[in-house]
Tab-separated table of C-alpha atoms and ligand atoms in Angstrom:
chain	number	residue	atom	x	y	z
A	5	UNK	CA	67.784	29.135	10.275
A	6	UNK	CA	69.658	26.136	11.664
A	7	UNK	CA	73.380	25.821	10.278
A	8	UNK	CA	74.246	21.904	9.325
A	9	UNK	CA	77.218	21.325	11.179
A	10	UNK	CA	79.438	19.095	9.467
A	11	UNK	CA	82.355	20.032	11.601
A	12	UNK	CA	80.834	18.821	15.182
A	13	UNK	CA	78.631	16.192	13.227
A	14	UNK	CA	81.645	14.417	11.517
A	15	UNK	CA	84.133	14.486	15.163
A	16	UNK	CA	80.847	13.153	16.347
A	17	UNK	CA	81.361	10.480	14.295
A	18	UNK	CA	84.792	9.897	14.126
A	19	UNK	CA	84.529	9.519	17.835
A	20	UNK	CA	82.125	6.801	17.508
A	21	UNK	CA	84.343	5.067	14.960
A	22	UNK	CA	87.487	5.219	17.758
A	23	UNK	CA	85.495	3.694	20.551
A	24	UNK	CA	84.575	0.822	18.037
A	25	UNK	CA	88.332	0.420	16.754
A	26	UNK	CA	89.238	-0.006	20.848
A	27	UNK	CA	86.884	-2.408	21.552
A	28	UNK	CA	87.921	-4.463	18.201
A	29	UNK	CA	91.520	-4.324	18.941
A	30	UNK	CA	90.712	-5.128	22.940
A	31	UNK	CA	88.995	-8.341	21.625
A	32	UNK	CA	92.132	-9.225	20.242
A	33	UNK	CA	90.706	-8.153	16.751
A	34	UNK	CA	93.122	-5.960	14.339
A	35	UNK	CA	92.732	-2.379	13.579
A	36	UNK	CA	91.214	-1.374	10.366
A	37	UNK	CA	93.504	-0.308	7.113
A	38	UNK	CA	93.117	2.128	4.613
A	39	UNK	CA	95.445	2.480	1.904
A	40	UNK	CA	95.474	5.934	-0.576
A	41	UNK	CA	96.569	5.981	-4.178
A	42	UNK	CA	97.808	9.622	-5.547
A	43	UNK	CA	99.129	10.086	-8.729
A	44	UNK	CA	100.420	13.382	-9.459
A	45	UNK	CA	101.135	16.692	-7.047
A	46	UNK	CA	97.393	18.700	-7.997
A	47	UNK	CA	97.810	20.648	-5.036
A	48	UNK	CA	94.100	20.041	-3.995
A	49	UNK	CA	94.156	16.238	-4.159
A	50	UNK	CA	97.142	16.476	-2.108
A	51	UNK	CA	95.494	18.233	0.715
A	52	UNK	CA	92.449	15.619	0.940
A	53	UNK	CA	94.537	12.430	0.819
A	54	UNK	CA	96.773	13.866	3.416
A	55	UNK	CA	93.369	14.627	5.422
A	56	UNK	CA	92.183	11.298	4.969
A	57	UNK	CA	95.215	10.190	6.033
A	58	UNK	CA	95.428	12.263	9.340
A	59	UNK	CA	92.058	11.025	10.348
A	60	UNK	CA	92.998	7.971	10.270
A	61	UNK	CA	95.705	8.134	12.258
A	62	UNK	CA	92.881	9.681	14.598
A	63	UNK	CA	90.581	7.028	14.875
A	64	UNK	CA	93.250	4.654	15.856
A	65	UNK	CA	93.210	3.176	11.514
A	66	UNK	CA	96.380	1.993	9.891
A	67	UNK	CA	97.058	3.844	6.639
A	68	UNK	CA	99.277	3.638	3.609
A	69	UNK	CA	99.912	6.613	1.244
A	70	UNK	CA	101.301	5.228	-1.854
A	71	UNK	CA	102.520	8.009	-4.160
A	72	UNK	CA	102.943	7.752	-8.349
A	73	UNK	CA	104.974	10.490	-10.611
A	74	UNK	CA	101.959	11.811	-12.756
A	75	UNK	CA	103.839	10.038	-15.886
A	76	UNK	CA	103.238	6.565	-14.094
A	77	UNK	CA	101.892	4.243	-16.693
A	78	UNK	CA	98.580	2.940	-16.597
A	79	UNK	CA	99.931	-0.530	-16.427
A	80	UNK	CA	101.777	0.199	-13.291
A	81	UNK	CA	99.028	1.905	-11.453
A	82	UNK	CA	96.435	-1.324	-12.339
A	83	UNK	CA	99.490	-3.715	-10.747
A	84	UNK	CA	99.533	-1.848	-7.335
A	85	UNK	CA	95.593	-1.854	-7.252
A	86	UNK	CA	95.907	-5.439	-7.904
A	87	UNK	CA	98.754	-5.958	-5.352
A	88	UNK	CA	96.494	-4.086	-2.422
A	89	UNK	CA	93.462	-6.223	-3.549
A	90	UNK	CA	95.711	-9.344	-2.494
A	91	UNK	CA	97.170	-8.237	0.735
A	92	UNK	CA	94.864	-9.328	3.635
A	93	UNK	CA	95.994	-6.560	5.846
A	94	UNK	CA	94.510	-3.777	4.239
A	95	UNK	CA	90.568	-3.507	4.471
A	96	UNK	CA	89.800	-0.889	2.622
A	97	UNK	CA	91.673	1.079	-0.922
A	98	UNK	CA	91.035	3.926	-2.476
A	99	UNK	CA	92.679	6.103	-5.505
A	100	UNK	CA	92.579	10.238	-5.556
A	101	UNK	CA	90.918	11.687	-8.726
A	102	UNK	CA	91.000	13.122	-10.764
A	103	UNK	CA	93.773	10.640	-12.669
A	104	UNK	CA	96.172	11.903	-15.382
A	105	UNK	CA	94.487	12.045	-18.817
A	106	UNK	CA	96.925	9.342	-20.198
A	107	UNK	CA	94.997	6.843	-17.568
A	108	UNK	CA	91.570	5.076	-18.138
A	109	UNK	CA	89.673	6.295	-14.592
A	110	UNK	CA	86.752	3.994	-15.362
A	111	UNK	CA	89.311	1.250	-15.909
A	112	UNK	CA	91.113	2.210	-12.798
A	113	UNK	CA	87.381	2.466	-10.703
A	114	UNK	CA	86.797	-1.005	-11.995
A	115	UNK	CA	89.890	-2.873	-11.100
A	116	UNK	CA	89.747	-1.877	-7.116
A	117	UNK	CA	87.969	-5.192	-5.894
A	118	UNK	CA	84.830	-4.099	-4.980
A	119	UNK	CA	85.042	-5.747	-1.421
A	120	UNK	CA	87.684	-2.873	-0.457
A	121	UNK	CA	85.730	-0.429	-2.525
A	122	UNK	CA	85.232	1.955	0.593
A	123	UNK	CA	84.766	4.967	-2.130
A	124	UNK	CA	81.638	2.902	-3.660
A	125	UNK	CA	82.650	4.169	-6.842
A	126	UNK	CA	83.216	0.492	-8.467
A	127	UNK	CA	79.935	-0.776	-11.119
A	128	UNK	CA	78.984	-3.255	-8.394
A	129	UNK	CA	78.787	-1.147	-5.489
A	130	UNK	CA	76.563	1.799	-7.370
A	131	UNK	CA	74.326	-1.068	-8.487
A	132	UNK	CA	74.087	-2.642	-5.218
A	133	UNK	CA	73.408	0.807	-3.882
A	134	UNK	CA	70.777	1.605	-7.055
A	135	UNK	CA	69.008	-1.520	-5.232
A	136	UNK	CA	68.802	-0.639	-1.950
A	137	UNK	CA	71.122	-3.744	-0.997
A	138	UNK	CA	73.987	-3.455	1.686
A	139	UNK	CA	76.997	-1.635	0.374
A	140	UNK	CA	79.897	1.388	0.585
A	141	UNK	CA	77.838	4.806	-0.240
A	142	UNK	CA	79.677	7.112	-2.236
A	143	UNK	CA	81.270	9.245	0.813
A	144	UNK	CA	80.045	12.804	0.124
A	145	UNK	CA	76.435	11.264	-0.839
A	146	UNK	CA	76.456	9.305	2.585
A	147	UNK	CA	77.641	12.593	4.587
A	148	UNK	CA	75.127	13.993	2.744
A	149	UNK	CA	72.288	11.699	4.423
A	150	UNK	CA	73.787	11.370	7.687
A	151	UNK	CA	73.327	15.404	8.056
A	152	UNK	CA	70.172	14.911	7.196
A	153	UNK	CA	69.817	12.187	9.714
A	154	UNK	CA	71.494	13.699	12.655
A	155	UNK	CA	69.422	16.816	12.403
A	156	UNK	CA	66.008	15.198	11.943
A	157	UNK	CA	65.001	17.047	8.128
A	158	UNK	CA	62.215	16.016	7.268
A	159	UNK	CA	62.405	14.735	3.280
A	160	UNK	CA	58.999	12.330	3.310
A	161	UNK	CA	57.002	13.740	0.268
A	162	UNK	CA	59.333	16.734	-0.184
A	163	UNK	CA	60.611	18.480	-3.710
A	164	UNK	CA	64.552	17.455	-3.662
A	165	UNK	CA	66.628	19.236	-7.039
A	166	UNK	CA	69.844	18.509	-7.549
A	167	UNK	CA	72.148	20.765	-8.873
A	168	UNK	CA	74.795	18.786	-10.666
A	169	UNK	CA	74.942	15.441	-12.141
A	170	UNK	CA	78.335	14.100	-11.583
A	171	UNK	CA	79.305	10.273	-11.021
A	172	UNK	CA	80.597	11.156	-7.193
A	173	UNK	CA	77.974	13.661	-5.517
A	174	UNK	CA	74.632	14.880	-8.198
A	175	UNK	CA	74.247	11.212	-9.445
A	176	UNK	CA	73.840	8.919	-6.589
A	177	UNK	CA	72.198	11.280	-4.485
A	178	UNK	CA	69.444	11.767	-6.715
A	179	UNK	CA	69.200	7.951	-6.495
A	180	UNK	CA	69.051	7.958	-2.782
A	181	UNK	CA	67.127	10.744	-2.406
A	182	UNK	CA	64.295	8.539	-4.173
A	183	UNK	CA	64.702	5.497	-2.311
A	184	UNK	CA	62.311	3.905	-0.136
A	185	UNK	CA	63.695	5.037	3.425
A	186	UNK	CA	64.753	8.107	5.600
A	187	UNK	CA	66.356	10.369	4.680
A	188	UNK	CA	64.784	9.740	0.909
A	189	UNK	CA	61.359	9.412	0.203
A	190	UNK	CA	61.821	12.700	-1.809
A	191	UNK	CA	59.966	13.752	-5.142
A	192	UNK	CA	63.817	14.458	-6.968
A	193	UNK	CA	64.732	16.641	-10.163
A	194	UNK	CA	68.557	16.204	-11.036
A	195	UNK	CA	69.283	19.145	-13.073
A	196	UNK	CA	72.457	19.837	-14.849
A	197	UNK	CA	74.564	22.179	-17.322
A	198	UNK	CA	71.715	22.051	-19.934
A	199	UNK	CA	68.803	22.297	-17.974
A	200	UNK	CA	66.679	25.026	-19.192
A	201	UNK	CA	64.999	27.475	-16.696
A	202	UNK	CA	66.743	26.445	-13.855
A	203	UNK	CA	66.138	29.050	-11.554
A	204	UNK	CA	62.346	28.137	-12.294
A	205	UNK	CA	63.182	24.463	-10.673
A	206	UNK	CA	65.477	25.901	-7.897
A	207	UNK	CA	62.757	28.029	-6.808
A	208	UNK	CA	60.106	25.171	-6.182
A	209	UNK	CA	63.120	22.865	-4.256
A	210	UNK	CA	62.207	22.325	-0.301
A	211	UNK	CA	65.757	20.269	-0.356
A	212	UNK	CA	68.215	21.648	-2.369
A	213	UNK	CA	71.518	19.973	-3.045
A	214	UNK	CA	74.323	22.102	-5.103
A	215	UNK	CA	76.754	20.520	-5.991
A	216	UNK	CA	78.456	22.679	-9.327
A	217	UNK	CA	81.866	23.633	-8.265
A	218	UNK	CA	80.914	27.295	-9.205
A	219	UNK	CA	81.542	29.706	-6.346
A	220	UNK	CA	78.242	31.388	-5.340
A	221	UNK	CA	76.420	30.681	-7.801
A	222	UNK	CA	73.007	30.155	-6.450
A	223	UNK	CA	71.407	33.462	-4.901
A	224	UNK	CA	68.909	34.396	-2.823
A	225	UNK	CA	65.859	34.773	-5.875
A	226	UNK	CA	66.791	31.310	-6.913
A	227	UNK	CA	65.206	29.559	-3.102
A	228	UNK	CA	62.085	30.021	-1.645
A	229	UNK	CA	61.451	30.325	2.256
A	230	UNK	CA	62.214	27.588	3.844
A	231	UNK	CA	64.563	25.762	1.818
A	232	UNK	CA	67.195	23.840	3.460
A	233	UNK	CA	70.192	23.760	1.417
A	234	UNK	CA	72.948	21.631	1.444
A	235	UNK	CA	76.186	23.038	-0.531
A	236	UNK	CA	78.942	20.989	-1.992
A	237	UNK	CA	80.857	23.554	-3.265
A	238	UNK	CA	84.732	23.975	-2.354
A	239	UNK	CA	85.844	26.868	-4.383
A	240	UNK	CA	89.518	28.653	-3.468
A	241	UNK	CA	89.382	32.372	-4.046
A	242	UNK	CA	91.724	35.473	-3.207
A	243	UNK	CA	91.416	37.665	-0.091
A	244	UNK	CA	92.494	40.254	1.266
A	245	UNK	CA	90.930	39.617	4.675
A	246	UNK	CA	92.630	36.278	5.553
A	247	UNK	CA	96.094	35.900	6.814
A	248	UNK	CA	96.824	32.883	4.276
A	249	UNK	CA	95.467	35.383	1.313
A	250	UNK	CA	92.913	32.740	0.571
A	251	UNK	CA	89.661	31.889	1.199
A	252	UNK	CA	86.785	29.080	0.580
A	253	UNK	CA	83.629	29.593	-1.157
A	254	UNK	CA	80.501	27.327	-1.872
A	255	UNK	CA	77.938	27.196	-4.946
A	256	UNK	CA	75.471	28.764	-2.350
A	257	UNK	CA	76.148	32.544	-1.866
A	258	UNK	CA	75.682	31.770	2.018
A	259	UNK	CA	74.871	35.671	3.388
A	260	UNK	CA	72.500	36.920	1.101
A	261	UNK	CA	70.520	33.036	1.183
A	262	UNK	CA	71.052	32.196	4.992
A	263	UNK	CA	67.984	34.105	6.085
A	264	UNK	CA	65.572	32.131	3.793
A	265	UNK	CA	66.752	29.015	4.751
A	266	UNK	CA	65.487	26.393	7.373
A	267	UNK	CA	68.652	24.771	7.417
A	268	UNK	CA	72.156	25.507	5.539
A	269	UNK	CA	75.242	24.063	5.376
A	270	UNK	CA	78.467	26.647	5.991
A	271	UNK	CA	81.196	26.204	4.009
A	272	UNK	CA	84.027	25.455	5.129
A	273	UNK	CA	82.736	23.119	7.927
A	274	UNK	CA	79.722	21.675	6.451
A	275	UNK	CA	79.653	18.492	3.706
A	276	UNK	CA	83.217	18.759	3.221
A	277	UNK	CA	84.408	17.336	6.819
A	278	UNK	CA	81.337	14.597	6.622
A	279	UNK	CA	82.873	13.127	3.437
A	280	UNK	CA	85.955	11.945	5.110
A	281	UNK	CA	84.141	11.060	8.789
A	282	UNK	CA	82.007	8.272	6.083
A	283	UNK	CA	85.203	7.619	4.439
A	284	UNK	CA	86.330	6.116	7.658
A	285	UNK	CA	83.065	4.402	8.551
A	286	UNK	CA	83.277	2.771	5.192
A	287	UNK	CA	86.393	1.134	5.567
A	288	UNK	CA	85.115	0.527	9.606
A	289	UNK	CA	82.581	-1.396	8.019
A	290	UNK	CA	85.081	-3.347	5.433
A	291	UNK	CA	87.354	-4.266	8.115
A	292	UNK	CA	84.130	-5.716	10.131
A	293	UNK	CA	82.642	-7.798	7.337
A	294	UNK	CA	85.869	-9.795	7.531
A	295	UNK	CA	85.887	-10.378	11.115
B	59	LIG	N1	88.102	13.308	-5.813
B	59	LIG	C1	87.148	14.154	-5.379
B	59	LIG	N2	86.372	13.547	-4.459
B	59	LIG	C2	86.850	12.286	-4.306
B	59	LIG	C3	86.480	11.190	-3.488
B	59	LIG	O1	85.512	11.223	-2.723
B	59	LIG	N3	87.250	10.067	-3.620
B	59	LIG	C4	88.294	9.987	-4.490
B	59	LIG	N4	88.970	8.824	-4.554
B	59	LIG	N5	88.670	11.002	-5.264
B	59	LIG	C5	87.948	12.140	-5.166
């Protein structure tokens, strides 16, 4: 078994990005600019803007945090999207979901020009990326392929199922999965809360890709030998053996699959650090294309 190592792969990364923002800014070039959108205190959404924040003050990135009450009107949210869109300093924009019930997400998604779209959630991006033609990759889906990448799995001809169909992970990797390149080239089932006989499916997967939000929840008679797995999963649970009473669990129940696997992904440390490390290349890329 070979653990997927987000952790090293994505500081691998992000240490690629840095050297690239130095020699930008040495050719009198200016560094790249994110700027975050969170509405509301969820305590979870909180802790990733503030990491995507602290990266990139490591990669040598501006950022800008701006910060709604989770009452602020939908009107008012659209205006500062609109207000980002037009300022020429910032490359790349994104806004922390989930939103506030009261607010229209798709409406939100679709208002973020897609040029500083560096989540690739907007229409035109996921088409562009349904095509095959340049564009921002969804960050976990794109962390997703780079581990893949970096640690030569094979995927030509191979059984990929999906576990999980949302719009951000289950979704557009079972589109890239598909496509006509590497990593891809996979034979893909994207299965989902009413699949029937899922276990059946699970079984036959050589890639497997969980991505539930449902702590543990695929065992060891669910995978055959040799699976690699890569899990999504981030769920917070109680415990008495860490010092912050806490502790993080994926969909995969990691100790009693590892020894089946030919490759797994640990969580914490696995998907979960590569999603921000392609975050960054994203808006690398944005601040580039207008160079
Ligand atoms: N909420 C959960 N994942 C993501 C993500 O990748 N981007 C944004 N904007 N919100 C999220």
């Amino acid at each position: 078994m070979q653990l997927l190592d987000g952790k090293k792969t994505a500081n691998d990364i992000k240490e690629e990005i840095a050297i690239e923002v130095t020699t930008l800014v040495a050719k009198g070039g200016k560094k790249p600019h994110l700027a975050a959108i969170l509405v509301g205190s969820d305590g979870a959404s909180e802790t990733y803007v503030n990491a995507k924040v602290k990266a990139c003050e490591r990669v040598g990135f501006d950022s800008t945090l701006v910060r709604f009450d989770s009452d602020v009107s939908e009107e008012e949210l659209l205006s500062e999207i609109e207000k980002i869109n037009n300022n020429l300093d910032i490359d790349g924009l994104i806004v922390q979901l989930p939103l506030p019930k009261h607010i229209d997400e798709m409406k939100v998604t679709e208002a973020i020009s897609p040029k500083k779209d560096v989540d690739g959630f907007h229409p035109s991006n996921i088409g562009r990326m349904t095509l095959n033609s340049p564009t921002f990759l969804p960050a976990t889906p794109a962390g997703i392929l780079e581990l893949l990448e970096r640690h030569k799995v094979e995927t030509v001809g191979k059984h990929c199922v999906i576990v999980g169909r949302s719009n951000i992970v289950g979704l557009p990797m079972s589109i890239l999965m598909a496509q006509k390149s590497y990593p891809g080239n996979c034979t893909v089932t994207l299965t989902h809360s009413r699949t029937q006989n899922l276990k059946k499916i699970t079984k036959t997967a050589d890639i497997l890709i969980v991505a539930l939000g449902k702590a543990e929840f695929v065992t060891a008679d669910m995978v055959k030998d040799g699976v690699c797995i890569i899990d999504v999963g981030i769920t917070r649970v109680k415990s008495d053996k860490t010092k912050s009473g806490w502790k993080l669990l994926g969909d995969v129940a990691f100790e009693s699959v590892k020894d089946k696997c030919s490759f797994i992904t640990p969580v914490p440390g696995g998907v979960g650090p590569m999603t921000i490390a392609m975050l960054l290349k994203n808006t690398l890329i944005a601040a580039k294309s207008k160079t």
